[in-house]
XYZ file of C-alpha atoms in Angstrom:
364
model
C -31.234 13.875 17.013
C -31.210 16.712 19.540
C -28.666 19.524 19.517
C -26.052 17.462 21.374
C -26.505 13.792 20.399
C -26.567 11.870 17.125
C -26.942 8.146 16.410
C -25.464 7.153 13.079
C -24.829 4.067 10.969
C -22.527 2.435 13.524
C -21.883 5.032 16.221
C -23.278 7.483 18.746
C -21.836 10.989 18.856
C -22.347 13.367 21.766
C -21.299 16.951 22.339
C -20.384 17.317 25.987
C -19.524 20.997 25.997
C -18.265 23.718 23.700
C -14.945 21.974 23.033
C -15.490 18.250 23.671
C -17.115 15.365 21.767
C -17.619 11.728 22.761
C -17.781 9.105 20.019
C -18.852 5.524 20.742
C -18.544 3.065 17.833
C -20.511 -0.169 18.041
C -17.750 -2.597 16.935
C -14.000 -2.676 17.553
C -13.159 -3.357 13.891
C -15.097 -0.277 12.805
C -13.377 1.737 15.549
C -10.020 0.610 14.141
C -11.020 1.879 10.706
C -12.078 5.213 12.190
C -8.727 5.588 13.959
C -6.749 4.640 10.826
C -8.607 7.126 8.633
C -8.060 9.789 11.267
C -4.278 9.223 11.138
C -4.264 9.194 7.332
C -6.128 12.497 7.298
C -3.674 13.943 9.840
C -0.792 13.015 7.510
C -2.431 15.273 4.940
C -2.923 18.360 7.027
C -1.038 18.187 10.326
C 2.228 16.244 9.867
C 5.435 16.683 7.870
C 8.473 14.408 7.551
C 11.618 15.890 9.108
C 15.196 15.507 7.852
C 15.259 11.979 9.284
C 11.984 11.037 7.547
C 10.076 10.987 10.845
C 6.596 12.472 10.654
C 6.304 15.399 13.088
C 3.345 17.564 14.054
C 3.430 20.488 11.602
C 0.887 21.940 9.168
C 1.336 20.530 5.661
C -1.658 20.830 3.288
C -5.026 22.551 3.348
C -6.928 19.319 2.633
C -8.380 16.448 4.672
C -10.348 13.233 4.342
C -13.999 14.211 4.546
C -15.309 13.204 7.966
C -11.886 13.548 9.594
C -11.265 17.320 9.624
C -8.232 19.125 11.004
C -10.589 21.068 13.292
C -11.034 18.027 15.591
C -8.279 16.116 17.375
C -9.279 12.586 18.391
C -7.959 10.484 21.265
C -8.838 6.796 21.598
C -10.071 6.017 25.106
C -10.937 2.307 24.729
C -11.578 -0.341 22.078
C -14.679 1.487 20.850
C -14.708 5.004 22.319
C -12.988 8.272 21.395
C -12.757 11.801 22.738
C -12.707 14.658 20.262
C -11.329 18.112 21.028
C -12.869 20.890 18.905
C -10.129 23.343 17.954
C -12.279 26.354 16.983
C -15.652 26.133 18.696
C -17.088 29.201 16.953
C -16.825 27.509 13.527
C -18.174 24.105 14.594
C -21.631 22.944 13.473
C -22.463 19.747 15.387
C -25.368 18.631 13.205
C -23.494 19.153 9.925
C -20.388 17.370 11.213
C -22.385 14.408 12.556
C -24.160 13.866 9.237
C -20.898 14.184 7.270
C -19.172 11.695 9.580
C -22.071 9.254 9.258
C -21.822 9.221 5.450
C -18.008 8.987 5.535
C -17.930 6.046 7.957
C -20.657 4.169 6.101
C -18.816 4.586 2.784
C -15.552 3.234 4.208
C -17.305 0.243 5.833
C -19.895 -0.757 3.237
C -18.538 -1.135 -0.331
C -20.452 0.319 -3.251
C -20.786 -1.433 -6.608
C -19.578 0.179 -9.817
C -19.497 -1.792 -13.065
C -19.817 -5.112 -11.193
C -16.819 -4.298 -8.953
C -17.093 -3.351 -5.273
C -15.243 -0.344 -3.865
C -14.875 1.585 -0.635
C -15.541 5.268 -1.160
C -13.981 8.361 0.427
C -13.192 11.974 -0.439
C -10.171 14.215 0.009
C -10.285 17.994 -0.270
C -11.573 21.069 1.527
C -14.604 23.349 1.585
C -13.981 24.563 -1.973
C -13.341 21.212 -3.706
C -13.470 17.469 -3.031
C -11.975 14.582 -5.021
C -13.884 11.301 -4.816
C -11.951 8.001 -4.666
C -12.941 4.357 -5.037
C -10.463 1.875 -3.552
C -10.852 -1.884 -3.332
C -9.271 -1.925 0.130
C -8.766 0.658 2.840
C -5.360 0.327 4.435
C -1.914 1.546 3.542
C -2.916 2.503 -0.008
C -5.113 5.272 1.421
C -2.216 6.230 3.681
C 0.055 6.334 0.624
C -2.346 8.568 -1.260
C -2.422 10.995 1.663
C 1.392 11.126 1.755
C 1.772 11.585 -2.016
C -1.165 13.989 -2.324
C 1.154 17.012 -2.569
C 2.484 15.612 -5.914
C 6.052 15.933 -4.620
C 8.656 13.166 -4.403
C 8.666 11.212 -1.141
C 11.301 8.689 -0.097
C 10.589 5.077 0.771
C 11.466 5.969 4.388
C 8.683 8.539 4.430
C 6.210 5.993 3.057
C 7.109 3.652 5.912
C 5.578 6.261 8.272
C 7.894 6.542 11.260
C 5.928 8.501 13.834
C 5.730 9.140 17.566
C 4.025 6.235 19.307
C 1.354 8.487 20.827
C -0.014 9.074 17.322
C 0.145 5.422 16.219
C -3.210 3.653 15.763
C -3.677 0.843 18.268
C -4.384 -1.800 15.620
C -1.285 -1.180 13.455
C 1.672 -3.148 14.795
C 4.883 -1.207 15.220
C 8.028 -2.321 13.353
C 11.663 -1.949 14.311
C 13.181 1.167 12.759
C 16.873 0.575 13.405
C 17.560 3.278 15.953
C 17.487 3.695 19.715
C 14.612 6.164 19.907
C 11.955 4.263 21.847
C 9.419 7.054 21.364
C 9.210 6.414 17.594
C 7.632 3.468 15.794
C 7.429 2.560 12.111
C 4.036 1.531 10.792
C 4.814 -0.098 7.434
C 7.529 -2.005 5.625
C 8.271 -2.521 1.907
C 6.952 0.809 0.555
C 7.325 -0.498 -2.993
C 3.985 -2.241 -2.449
C 2.446 1.226 -2.693
C 3.420 1.170 -6.371
C 1.435 -2.034 -6.824
C -1.522 -0.569 -4.976
C -1.625 2.642 -6.997
C -1.365 0.746 -10.252
C -4.249 -1.409 -9.057
C -6.291 1.637 -8.030
C -6.052 3.685 -11.236
C -2.648 5.393 -11.485
C -0.175 4.253 -14.128
C 3.566 4.299 -14.826
C 2.989 3.755 -18.538
C 2.542 6.072 -21.518
C 3.838 9.526 -22.343
C 2.294 11.089 -19.236
C 2.535 8.606 -16.360
C 0.638 9.527 -13.206
C 3.022 7.539 -11.011
C 6.793 8.072 -11.099
C 9.618 6.234 -9.352
C 13.230 7.369 -9.344
C 16.349 6.385 -7.421
C 18.472 8.992 -5.678
C 21.277 8.476 -3.157
C 20.544 4.742 -2.905
C 16.901 5.309 -2.034
C 13.746 5.154 -4.140
C 11.514 8.187 -4.365
C 7.875 8.111 -5.414
C 5.619 10.791 -6.838
C 2.090 11.178 -8.170
C 1.777 13.595 -11.066
C -1.974 13.834 -10.516
C -4.362 13.172 -7.640
C -7.164 12.409 -10.088
C -8.071 8.717 -10.073
C -8.996 6.878 -13.260
C -10.497 3.529 -12.307
C -10.596 2.519 -15.988
C -6.795 2.158 -15.704
C -6.986 -0.283 -12.813
C -5.011 -3.491 -13.086
C -6.744 -6.292 -11.232
C -4.996 -9.111 -9.432
C -6.812 -12.424 -9.739
C -7.211 -14.705 -6.750
C -4.896 -17.712 -7.020
C -6.898 -20.731 -5.923
C -5.396 -23.284 -3.543
C -6.058 -26.007 -6.114
C -4.073 -24.029 -8.706
C -1.110 -23.768 -6.310
C -1.089 -27.519 -5.689
C -1.318 -28.324 -9.391
C 1.354 -25.772 -10.259
C 3.824 -27.008 -7.659
C 3.222 -30.602 -8.776
C 3.682 -29.647 -12.431
C 7.073 -28.144 -11.612
C 8.034 -30.952 -9.214
C 8.198 -28.581 -6.215
C 11.186 -26.942 -7.882
C 11.912 -23.232 -8.272
C 12.057 -22.382 -11.966
C 14.874 -19.875 -11.472
C 17.342 -21.351 -8.977
C 16.303 -24.987 -9.624
C 16.138 -25.791 -5.917
C 13.649 -28.504 -4.959
C 11.659 -28.080 -1.741
C 9.849 -30.884 0.017
C 8.085 -28.334 2.220
C 5.826 -26.223 0.003
C 5.829 -23.346 2.488
C 9.066 -22.319 0.749
C 7.310 -22.115 -2.634
C 5.187 -19.388 -4.174
C 3.012 -19.131 -7.294
C 4.540 -16.371 -9.387
C 3.022 -14.325 -12.201
C 5.431 -14.756 -15.088
C 4.646 -11.214 -16.214
C 4.008 -9.267 -12.976
C 0.431 -8.232 -12.349
C 1.629 -4.649 -11.896
C 2.737 -4.748 -15.552
C -0.037 -6.756 -17.151
C -3.472 -7.802 -15.928
C -3.328 -11.567 -15.779
C -7.062 -12.488 -15.780
C -6.373 -15.986 -14.507
C -8.750 -18.821 -15.362
C -8.797 -22.614 -14.969
C -7.650 -22.815 -18.593
C -4.682 -20.406 -18.539
C -3.182 -20.341 -15.044
C -0.530 -22.979 -15.857
C 0.767 -20.787 -18.694
C 0.571 -17.489 -16.804
C 2.026 -18.730 -13.505
C 5.176 -20.582 -12.521
C 6.650 -21.994 -9.333
C 9.307 -19.944 -7.555
C 10.854 -20.327 -4.144
C 10.077 -17.502 -1.746
C 13.654 -16.221 -2.064
C 13.614 -15.931 -5.854
C 10.089 -14.555 -5.688
C 11.322 -11.728 -3.449
C 14.360 -11.187 -5.682
C 12.104 -10.909 -8.732
C 9.841 -8.479 -6.870
C 12.812 -6.250 -6.125
C 13.919 -6.445 -9.753
C 10.406 -5.615 -10.992
C 10.030 -2.418 -9.033
C 13.374 -1.091 -10.341
C 13.039 -1.662 -14.093
C 11.604 0.878 -16.492
C 8.005 0.459 -17.698
C 9.193 -0.560 -21.180
C 11.214 -3.549 -19.919
C 10.713 -6.501 -22.297
C 9.038 -9.087 -20.068
C 8.114 -11.353 -22.964
C 11.825 -11.978 -23.527
C 12.969 -11.906 -19.934
C 14.641 -14.762 -18.033
C 12.686 -13.588 -15.010
C 9.427 -14.402 -16.775
C 10.402 -17.407 -18.902
C 13.582 -18.850 -17.343
C 13.162 -22.159 -19.181
C 13.942 -20.350 -22.455
C 17.370 -19.294 -21.259
C 20.549 -20.843 -20.022
C 21.137 -20.434 -16.317
C 24.138 -18.231 -17.118
C 21.891 -15.584 -18.657
C 19.745 -15.502 -15.544
C 22.857 -15.137 -13.423
C 24.116 -12.305 -15.632
C 20.767 -10.523 -15.334
C 20.868 -10.766 -11.564
C 24.510 -9.694 -11.498
C 23.717 -6.541 -13.477
C 20.837 -5.819 -11.106
C 23.011 -6.329 -8.020
C 25.865 -4.159 -9.287
C 23.560 -1.386 -10.492
C 21.952 -1.167 -7.084
C 25.336 -1.144 -5.391
C 25.295 -4.514 -3.702
C 28.656 -5.571 -2.342
C 30.820 -8.044 -4.278
C 30.333 -10.757 -1.629
C 26.580 -10.305 -1.943
C 26.792 -10.617 -5.719
C 28.957 -13.722 -5.512
C 26.644 -15.313 -2.966
C 23.704 -14.623 -5.254
C 25.405 -16.211 -8.241
C 26.640 -19.178 -6.212
C 23.081 -19.884 -5.120
C 21.763 -19.877 -8.668
C 24.542 -22.119 -9.936
C 24.325 -24.506 -6.994
C 22.292 -27.201 -8.730
C 23.123 -26.516 -12.356
C 26.585 -28.116 -12.416
């Protein structure tokens, strides 16, 4: 390395002048990761949600993802190249930054092994203190951590990350956001998945001092971390459901949803469902136990159960729930459970009736 050029694990970094850097990354996929991590870091330090839950350029926290500092603004020029603008040239050390970036990129591309499990590694903090994190994947869960890092409540709209298109990473597809502002795009849907991710990564909703809290206010969920300290010993793992297990399970249940009792000839409308959700209890599936721990649901009831799961309190009795063991209950009890859910979450009467009608359709 000379004073103005550095070749790292998967990139070449050059300093053109006092305020400008050029970064060339060898592969497009690795460039996508770089751009994503840059946005996630910006959500920590340089963006705030406004009254409409749109993330706007405004200083928020004095922390960043190591390797993606607030002192450099990046612009993607092509599939694999970026231009960096140095904000305060007098404080910039090219050699130190290049070496830090090299370690950070390598850690987010090459997983490390800890206790037989593989993780991607990154750090969040500032010059005085850094927290180290080990995640099994490197997408929206890292984004979620950056949003919730202030340990304040954030709405589901904020976790969907509506942002000006000029700041949107090229590889994240925009979603419709329900308004006429063509300058804004939404990056993610179904923010409740963040709850699953955090439970899987070492934050819990259980016990006297949960580190992950969900509450409902004005018809919208809000989410909060009580601590930014990760405890990977609390991780709940989700087992891979083999294709052979799916086929056997669907055959065992005659291609019929266990909740609404609808039979589907086309299995694309069926889903293997964890009787007790993996977010609640680690399932540890094996060839010997998957038929007891899984059941066949249609994709509609599977989604309905997912919505129910993310609303109930952590002490909900899944062992005696019609959502987990519907064969133990009369269909009426299942309908009543869904009706209570629908009314509590302020569904309209026609919606409730339609829901009940569907469940009773083939039980007469």
